[in-house]
Coordinates of C-alpha atoms in Angstrom, one line a residue:
M161 CA 229.8 104.0 128.3
N162 CA 232.3 101.8 130.2
K163 CA 234.1 104.9 131.5
I164 CA 230.8 106.3 132.8
S165 CA 230.0 103.0 134.4
S166 CA 233.4 102.8 136.1
A167 CA 233.2 106.3 137.4
S168 CA 229.7 105.6 138.7
S169 CA 230.8 102.5 140.5
L170 CA 233.8 104.3 142.0
S171 CA 231.6 107.1 143.2
W172 CA 229.2 104.7 144.9
S173 CA 232.2 102.9 146.5
L174 CA 233.4 106.2 147.9
Y175 CA 229.9 107.0 149.2
M176 CA 229.7 103.6 150.9
I177 CA 233.1 104.1 152.5
S178 CA 232.1 107.5 153.8
L179 CA 228.8 106.2 155.2
G180 CA 230.5 103.2 156.8
Q181 CA 233.2 105.4 158.5
G182 CA 230.5 107.8 159.7
G183 CA 228.8 104.9 161.3
Y184 CA 231.5 102.9 162.9
N185 CA 234.1 105.6 163.8
P186 CA 232.1 107.2 166.6
S187 CA 230.6 104.0 167.8
L188 CA 233.8 101.9 167.8
Q189 CA 235.8 104.6 169.6
A190 CA 233.2 105.1 172.3
F191 CA 232.8 101.4 172.7
G192 CA 236.5 100.9 173.1
A193 CA 236.8 103.6 175.7
E194 CA 233.9 102.0 177.7
Q195 CA 236.0 98.8 178.1
L196 CA 238.4 100.5 180.5
G197 CA 236.3 101.2 183.5
D198 CA 233.0 102.3 185.0
D199 CA 231.6 105.8 184.6
D200 CA 229.1 107.8 186.4
E201 CA 226.0 108.7 184.5
L202 CA 226.9 112.4 184.7
P203 CA 230.2 113.8 183.2
C204 CA 231.9 114.7 186.5
T205 CA 235.0 112.6 186.8
N206 CA 237.8 114.0 189.0
D207 CA 241.1 115.0 187.3
N208 CA 242.9 112.4 189.4
D209 CA 240.5 109.6 188.7
P210 CA 242.4 106.5 187.4
S211 CA 239.6 105.7 185.0
S212 CA 240.1 109.2 183.4
N213 CA 243.8 108.6 183.1
K214 CA 243.2 105.2 181.4
K215 CA 240.8 106.8 178.9
S216 CA 243.3 109.6 178.1
L217 CA 245.9 106.9 177.3
F218 CA 243.3 105.0 175.2
F219 CA 242.5 108.0 173.0
Q220 CA 246.2 108.7 172.6
W221 CA 247.2 105.2 171.5
W222 CA 244.0 104.9 169.4
Y223 CA 245.2 107.9 167.3
F224 CA 248.7 106.4 167.3
G225 CA 247.2 103.2 165.7
V226 CA 245.3 105.3 163.2
C227 CA 248.5 107.1 162.1
C228 CA 250.3 103.8 161.7
G229 CA 247.6 102.5 159.4
S230 CA 247.7 105.8 157.5
L231 CA 251.4 105.5 157.0
L232 CA 251.1 102.0 155.7
G233 CA 248.4 103.3 153.3
V234 CA 250.5 106.1 151.8
S235 CA 253.7 104.0 151.6
I236 CA 253.2 100.2 151.1
M237 CA 249.7 100.4 149.6
S238 CA 250.6 103.2 147.2
Y239 CA 253.6 101.2 146.0
I240 CA 251.4 98.1 145.4
Q241 CA 248.8 100.1 143.5
D242 CA 251.5 101.6 141.3
T243 CA 253.4 98.5 140.6
L244 CA 251.0 95.5 140.9
G245 CA 247.7 97.2 139.9
W246 CA 244.8 98.9 141.5
G247 CA 242.7 95.7 141.7
L248 CA 245.2 94.2 144.2
G249 CA 245.6 97.5 145.9
F250 CA 241.9 97.7 146.7
A251 CA 241.6 93.9 147.4
I252 CA 244.1 94.0 150.3
P253 CA 242.3 96.6 152.3
A254 CA 239.0 94.9 151.7
I255 CA 240.4 91.5 153.0
A256 CA 241.9 93.3 156.0
M257 CA 238.5 94.9 156.8
V258 CA 236.8 91.5 156.6
A259 CA 239.5 90.0 158.9
S260 CA 239.1 92.9 161.4
I261 CA 235.3 92.3 161.5
A262 CA 235.9 88.6 162.1
M263 CA 238.3 89.4 165.0
F264 CA 235.8 91.9 166.5
L265 CA 233.1 89.2 166.4
C266 CA 235.3 86.6 167.9
G267 CA 235.9 88.8 171.0
N268 CA 232.2 89.4 171.4
R269 CA 231.8 87.5 174.6
F270 CA 234.7 89.3 176.3
Y271 CA 233.4 92.8 175.9
T272 CA 232.1 94.9 178.7
R273 CA 228.6 96.1 178.1
K274 CA 226.7 98.8 180.0
Q275 CA 223.6 97.6 182.0
E276 CA 220.4 98.2 180.1
R277 CA 218.2 101.0 181.5
N278 CA 214.6 101.9 181.1
I279 CA 214.8 104.0 178.0
D280 CA 211.8 104.9 175.9
G281 CA 213.8 105.4 172.7
K282 CA 212.9 109.1 172.5
S283 CA 215.9 110.7 174.2
F284 CA 216.7 112.9 171.2
E285 CA 213.1 114.0 170.8
E286 CA 212.9 114.8 174.5
I287 CA 216.0 116.9 174.3
V288 CA 214.7 118.9 171.3
Q289 CA 211.3 119.4 173.1
A290 CA 213.2 120.5 176.3
V291 CA 215.2 123.1 174.3
K292 CA 212.1 124.4 172.6
A293 CA 210.4 124.7 176.0
T294 CA 213.3 126.5 177.5
V295 CA 213.6 129.0 174.6
S296 CA 209.8 129.6 174.7
K297 CA 209.9 130.2 178.4
M298 CA 212.7 132.8 178.0
I299 CA 210.8 134.6 175.3
N300 CA 207.4 134.6 177.0
R301 CA 208.2 134.5 180.7
R302 CA 207.1 138.0 181.2
N303 CA 203.7 137.4 179.6
K304 CA 202.8 133.8 180.5
P305 CA 202.8 132.0 183.8
I306 CA 205.4 129.3 184.4
N307 CA 204.0 125.8 183.9
D308 CA 205.1 122.7 185.8
Y309 CA 207.6 121.7 183.1
N310 CA 209.4 125.0 183.4
V311 CA 209.4 124.8 187.2
V312 CA 211.3 121.5 186.8
E313 CA 213.8 123.3 184.5
L314 CA 214.2 126.2 187.0
E315 CA 214.9 123.7 189.8
L316 CA 217.6 122.0 187.6
Q317 CA 219.2 125.4 186.9
E318 CA 219.7 125.9 190.6
N319 CA 221.8 122.7 190.8
A320 CA 225.4 122.6 189.7
L321 CA 225.8 121.0 186.3
C322 CA 228.7 119.0 187.5
S323 CA 228.5 118.5 191.3
R324 CA 231.4 116.9 193.1
D325 CA 229.2 115.8 195.9
P326 CA 228.5 112.0 195.7
E327 CA 225.1 112.5 197.3
A328 CA 224.2 114.9 194.6
L329 CA 224.8 112.2 192.1
Q330 CA 222.7 109.6 193.9
G331 CA 220.2 108.1 191.5
F332 CA 222.3 108.9 188.4
G333 CA 224.9 106.2 188.6
E334 CA 225.4 103.0 186.7
D335 CA 222.9 101.1 188.8
S336 CA 220.1 103.6 188.5
D337 CA 217.1 103.0 186.3
E338 CA 216.4 106.7 186.1
S339 CA 217.4 108.6 183.0
I340 CA 218.9 112.1 183.0
H341 CA 216.3 114.8 182.7
P342 CA 216.1 116.0 179.0
I343 CA 216.9 119.6 179.9
R344 CA 220.0 118.6 181.8
A345 CA 221.1 116.3 179.0
A346 CA 220.5 119.1 176.5
K347 CA 222.6 121.6 178.6
M348 CA 225.4 119.1 178.7
V349 CA 225.5 118.9 174.9
L350 CA 224.8 122.6 174.2
H351 CA 227.7 123.7 176.4
L352 CA 230.1 121.9 174.0
L353 CA 229.0 123.9 171.0
P354 CA 231.2 126.9 171.7
V355 CA 234.2 124.7 171.9
W356 CA 233.1 123.0 168.7
V357 CA 232.9 126.3 166.9
M358 CA 236.3 127.5 168.2
L359 CA 238.0 124.3 166.9
L360 CA 236.8 124.9 163.3
M361 CA 239.8 127.0 162.4
F362 CA 242.1 124.2 163.6
A363 CA 240.2 121.9 161.3
V364 CA 240.7 124.3 158.4
I365 CA 244.4 124.3 159.0
F366 CA 244.2 120.5 159.1
Q367 CA 243.2 120.6 155.4
Q368 CA 246.3 122.5 154.2
P369 CA 248.9 119.7 153.9
A370 CA 246.8 117.9 151.3
T371 CA 246.1 121.0 149.3
F372 CA 248.2 124.2 149.4
F373 CA 251.3 122.7 151.1
T374 CA 251.4 120.2 148.3
K375 CA 250.9 122.9 145.6
Q376 CA 253.7 124.9 147.4
G377 CA 256.0 122.0 147.1
M378 CA 255.4 121.6 143.4
A379 CA 257.0 125.0 142.8
M380 CA 260.2 124.1 144.7
R381 CA 263.3 122.1 144.0
R382 CA 262.5 118.5 144.6
N383 CA 265.6 116.7 143.3
I384 CA 267.6 114.2 145.2
G385 CA 270.7 113.5 143.2
T386 CA 270.5 113.9 139.4
S387 CA 267.4 111.9 138.5
F388 CA 265.1 111.3 141.4
K389 CA 262.4 113.8 142.3
I390 CA 260.4 113.7 145.5
P391 CA 256.6 113.7 144.9
P392 CA 255.3 116.8 146.6
A393 CA 252.5 114.8 148.3
A394 CA 255.1 112.5 149.9
L395 CA 255.9 115.2 152.5
Q396 CA 252.4 114.6 154.0
S397 CA 253.9 111.4 155.5
A398 CA 256.1 113.7 157.7
I399 CA 253.0 114.5 159.8
T400 CA 252.3 110.8 160.3
V401 CA 255.9 109.9 161.0
S402 CA 256.3 112.8 163.5
I403 CA 253.2 111.6 165.4
I404 CA 254.4 108.0 165.5
I405 CA 257.9 109.0 166.7
L406 CA 256.8 111.7 169.2
M407 CA 253.6 110.1 170.6
P408 CA 255.6 107.7 172.9
L409 CA 257.7 110.7 174.1
Y410 CA 254.5 112.5 175.3
D411 CA 254.1 110.0 178.2
T412 CA 257.7 109.2 178.9
C413 CA 259.2 112.8 178.7
F414 CA 256.7 115.6 178.4
I415 CA 254.1 114.5 181.0
P416 CA 256.7 113.7 183.8
L417 CA 258.3 117.1 183.2
V418 CA 255.0 119.0 183.2
R419 CA 253.7 117.1 186.2
V420 CA 256.5 118.6 188.3
L421 CA 255.4 122.1 187.4
T422 CA 251.6 121.7 187.5
K423 CA 251.4 119.2 190.5
N424 CA 248.7 117.5 188.4
K425 CA 248.8 113.7 188.1
K426 CA 247.8 114.0 184.4
G427 CA 250.4 116.7 183.8
I428 CA 248.0 119.0 182.0
T429 CA 244.2 119.0 181.7
V430 CA 242.4 118.2 178.5
M431 CA 241.6 121.8 177.8
Q432 CA 245.2 122.8 178.2
R433 CA 246.2 120.0 175.8
I434 CA 243.8 121.3 173.2
G435 CA 245.0 124.8 173.6
I436 CA 248.7 123.8 173.2
G437 CA 247.9 122.1 170.0
M438 CA 246.0 125.1 168.7
F439 CA 249.0 127.3 169.5
L440 CA 251.4 125.1 167.7
S441 CA 249.1 125.1 164.6
V442 CA 249.3 128.9 164.6
I443 CA 253.1 128.8 164.7
A444 CA 253.0 126.3 161.9
M445 CA 251.0 128.7 159.7
V446 CA 253.3 131.6 160.5
I447 CA 256.3 129.4 159.4
A448 CA 254.5 128.4 156.3
A449 CA 253.8 132.1 155.4
L450 CA 257.5 133.0 156.0
I451 CA 258.7 130.1 153.8
E452 CA 256.3 131.0 151.0
R453 CA 257.3 134.6 151.2
K454 CA 261.0 133.5 150.8
R455 CA 260.0 131.3 147.8
L456 CA 258.3 134.3 146.1
E457 CA 261.3 136.5 146.6
I458 CA 263.6 133.9 145.0
S459 CA 261.0 133.6 142.2
K460 CA 261.1 137.3 141.5
E461 CA 264.9 137.2 141.4
M462 CA 264.7 134.5 138.8
V463 CA 262.4 136.7 136.7
L464 CA 264.9 139.5 136.8
F465 CA 267.5 137.1 135.4
E466 CA 265.0 135.9 132.8
S467 CA 265.1 132.3 134.1
K468 CA 262.1 130.2 132.8
S469 CA 262.4 127.3 135.3
E470 CA 259.0 126.0 136.6
S471 CA 260.5 125.5 140.1
V472 CA 262.6 127.8 142.1
P473 CA 266.1 126.8 143.5
F474 CA 264.6 126.5 147.0
S475 CA 264.6 123.0 148.5
I476 CA 261.3 121.4 149.3
F477 CA 262.7 120.2 152.6
W478 CA 262.2 123.8 153.9
L479 CA 258.5 122.8 154.2
L480 CA 259.3 120.1 156.7
P481 CA 259.1 122.3 159.8
Q482 CA 255.5 123.3 159.1
Y483 CA 254.6 119.6 158.5
I484 CA 256.3 118.4 161.7
L485 CA 254.7 121.2 163.8
L486 CA 251.2 120.2 162.5
G487 CA 252.0 116.6 163.4
I488 CA 252.9 117.7 167.0
S489 CA 249.8 119.8 167.2
D490 CA 247.7 116.8 166.3
I491 CA 249.2 114.9 169.2
F492 CA 247.9 117.6 171.5
T493 CA 244.7 118.8 170.0
V494 CA 243.2 115.8 168.1
V495 CA 243.7 113.5 171.1
G496 CA 242.5 116.1 173.5
M497 CA 239.4 116.7 171.3
Q498 CA 238.5 113.0 171.4
E499 CA 238.8 112.8 175.2
F500 CA 236.9 116.1 175.7
F501 CA 233.9 115.3 173.6
Y502 CA 233.8 111.8 175.0
S503 CA 234.0 112.9 178.6
E504 CA 231.7 115.9 178.6
V505 CA 228.5 114.0 177.7
P506 CA 226.3 111.5 179.6
V507 CA 227.3 107.8 179.3
R508 CA 224.4 107.0 177.0
M509 CA 225.4 109.9 174.6
R510 CA 229.1 109.0 174.3
T511 CA 228.7 108.0 170.6
T512 CA 227.1 111.4 170.0
G513 CA 230.1 113.0 171.7
I514 CA 232.6 111.3 169.4
A515 CA 230.4 112.1 166.4
L516 CA 230.7 115.8 167.4
Y517 CA 234.5 115.4 167.4
T518 CA 234.5 113.9 163.9
S519 CA 232.1 116.5 162.6
V520 CA 234.6 119.3 163.5
F521 CA 236.8 118.1 160.6
G522 CA 233.9 117.4 158.2
V523 CA 232.5 120.9 158.7
G524 CA 236.1 122.3 158.7
S525 CA 236.6 120.9 155.3
F526 CA 233.5 122.6 153.9
L527 CA 234.5 125.9 155.7
S528 CA 238.0 125.7 154.1
A529 CA 236.4 125.4 150.7
L530 CA 234.1 128.3 151.4
L531 CA 236.9 130.5 152.6
I532 CA 238.9 129.8 149.5
S533 CA 236.0 130.6 147.2
L534 CA 235.2 133.9 149.0
I535 CA 238.9 135.0 149.2
D536 CA 239.4 134.1 145.5
Y537 CA 236.3 136.0 144.5
F538 CA 237.3 139.2 146.4
T539 CA 241.0 139.1 145.5
S540 CA 240.5 138.4 141.8
S541 CA 237.4 140.4 141.1
R542 CA 239.4 143.7 140.6
G543 CA 240.6 142.5 137.2
L544 CA 244.1 143.8 137.9
E545 CA 245.3 140.8 140.0
N546 CA 245.3 137.1 139.6
G547 CA 244.2 136.6 143.2
W548 CA 245.8 134.8 146.0
F549 CA 245.2 131.4 144.5
S550 CA 246.5 131.9 140.9
D551 CA 247.5 128.8 139.0
D552 CA 250.8 130.5 138.4
M553 CA 252.6 130.0 141.7
N554 CA 254.8 132.9 140.9
E555 CA 251.7 135.2 140.9
A556 CA 249.8 133.5 143.7
R557 CA 249.9 134.9 147.3
L558 CA 249.6 131.8 149.5
D559 CA 251.7 133.7 152.0
K560 CA 248.8 136.1 152.6
Y561 CA 246.4 133.2 152.9
Y562 CA 248.6 131.6 155.5
W563 CA 248.8 134.8 157.5
F564 CA 245.0 135.0 157.3
L565 CA 244.7 131.5 158.7
A566 CA 247.3 132.2 161.4
L567 CA 245.4 135.4 162.5
S568 CA 242.0 133.6 162.4
S569 CA 243.4 130.7 164.4
A570 CA 245.0 133.0 166.9
I571 CA 241.7 134.7 167.5
S572 CA 240.0 131.3 168.0
L573 CA 242.8 130.4 170.5
L574 CA 242.3 133.6 172.4
T575 CA 238.5 133.0 172.5
F576 CA 239.1 129.4 173.6
V577 CA 241.4 130.5 176.5
I578 CA 238.8 133.1 177.7
Y579 CA 236.0 130.6 177.4
C580 CA 237.9 127.9 179.4
R581 CA 238.1 130.3 182.3
F582 CA 234.3 130.1 182.6
L583 CA 233.8 126.5 181.6
K584 CA 233.1 124.0 184.3
S585 CA 234.8 121.0 182.9
R586 CA 235.5 117.6 184.2
T587 CA 239.0 117.6 182.7

């Protein structure tokens, strides 16, 4: 009974953590970016706008801070939990969260807040109704006359979504009491969905270090000296460490070099930054497939010599390149995603934009589980094979799964590049 009660309380704690993170992550990140400067109501900031550059740096160092906290969690906190007990291990983060809330409230009077507008509180409902009206018009436009609401929509279609003319933006700035028309707001959100879908495969790759990369490491030689063995999950910290080390070099080395080539003050646009990260994630999966293929070859050689060792004489440090490459890809894509989804929505929907960014990884996690289930079903249903995900790592074919992810991500990258040629972006 006590075990059931403990498991139940732990589950509810995890649910509350998930609920809390889902609430404050998008809100806090959007709120922090708003402290850096004024925005127009419409997402039309110039590439050379100083405010845009400051926000780019904000998202970059925000992610740097998140990675520093993650490194502390997997190193110091894991040590405290193993040596001093789980009670103290959970108490320290709880105290830290209470202290952070107190610090946040203490700075309340110094925060910049957007001027209140005349909002009727039904923005989301208006957007849904606008989308329904547009779809209905497209279906029935040949049979029904166009009503006044659709006339307004047609007039909006004639205007550029992201006009660079300041006069075209008159009435939509910070000092305006008018709200953006629901159809225009809906279009601004809907045009993000293709990018959201294309990034799902990157989110699937994002799940691999905690799952199959770790399983891969368990079947490799992990000894340092004669007695110490590296925990396979410890290599996940290589991603965080690479981000912490290389993130400062992005501004000091990479951007000045690229700025000379592109003649762009930001060096590269947000879309280019996302694309570079997606490309690096594809390379990481190719390397992972090659390393796994080599491990299987060594395993087969051991079978020929009738060796019964659970791990192959192939060092776990051969996995470091794929971990480090994924860390570098995060510097580009994850930070670029944050800036893109924040910048491409109206000011009053910035929290929704950040929520779209975080939802990519949530849906990507479910998609990863779905792909594994489907692949395992189709590869093991023949009865003659153990499937790609066999518990016996000498029989599993993770290399084929890595090739599948690399190919799928390459297709997503190609689609992303083609789509970007037609996307009118502020970045």
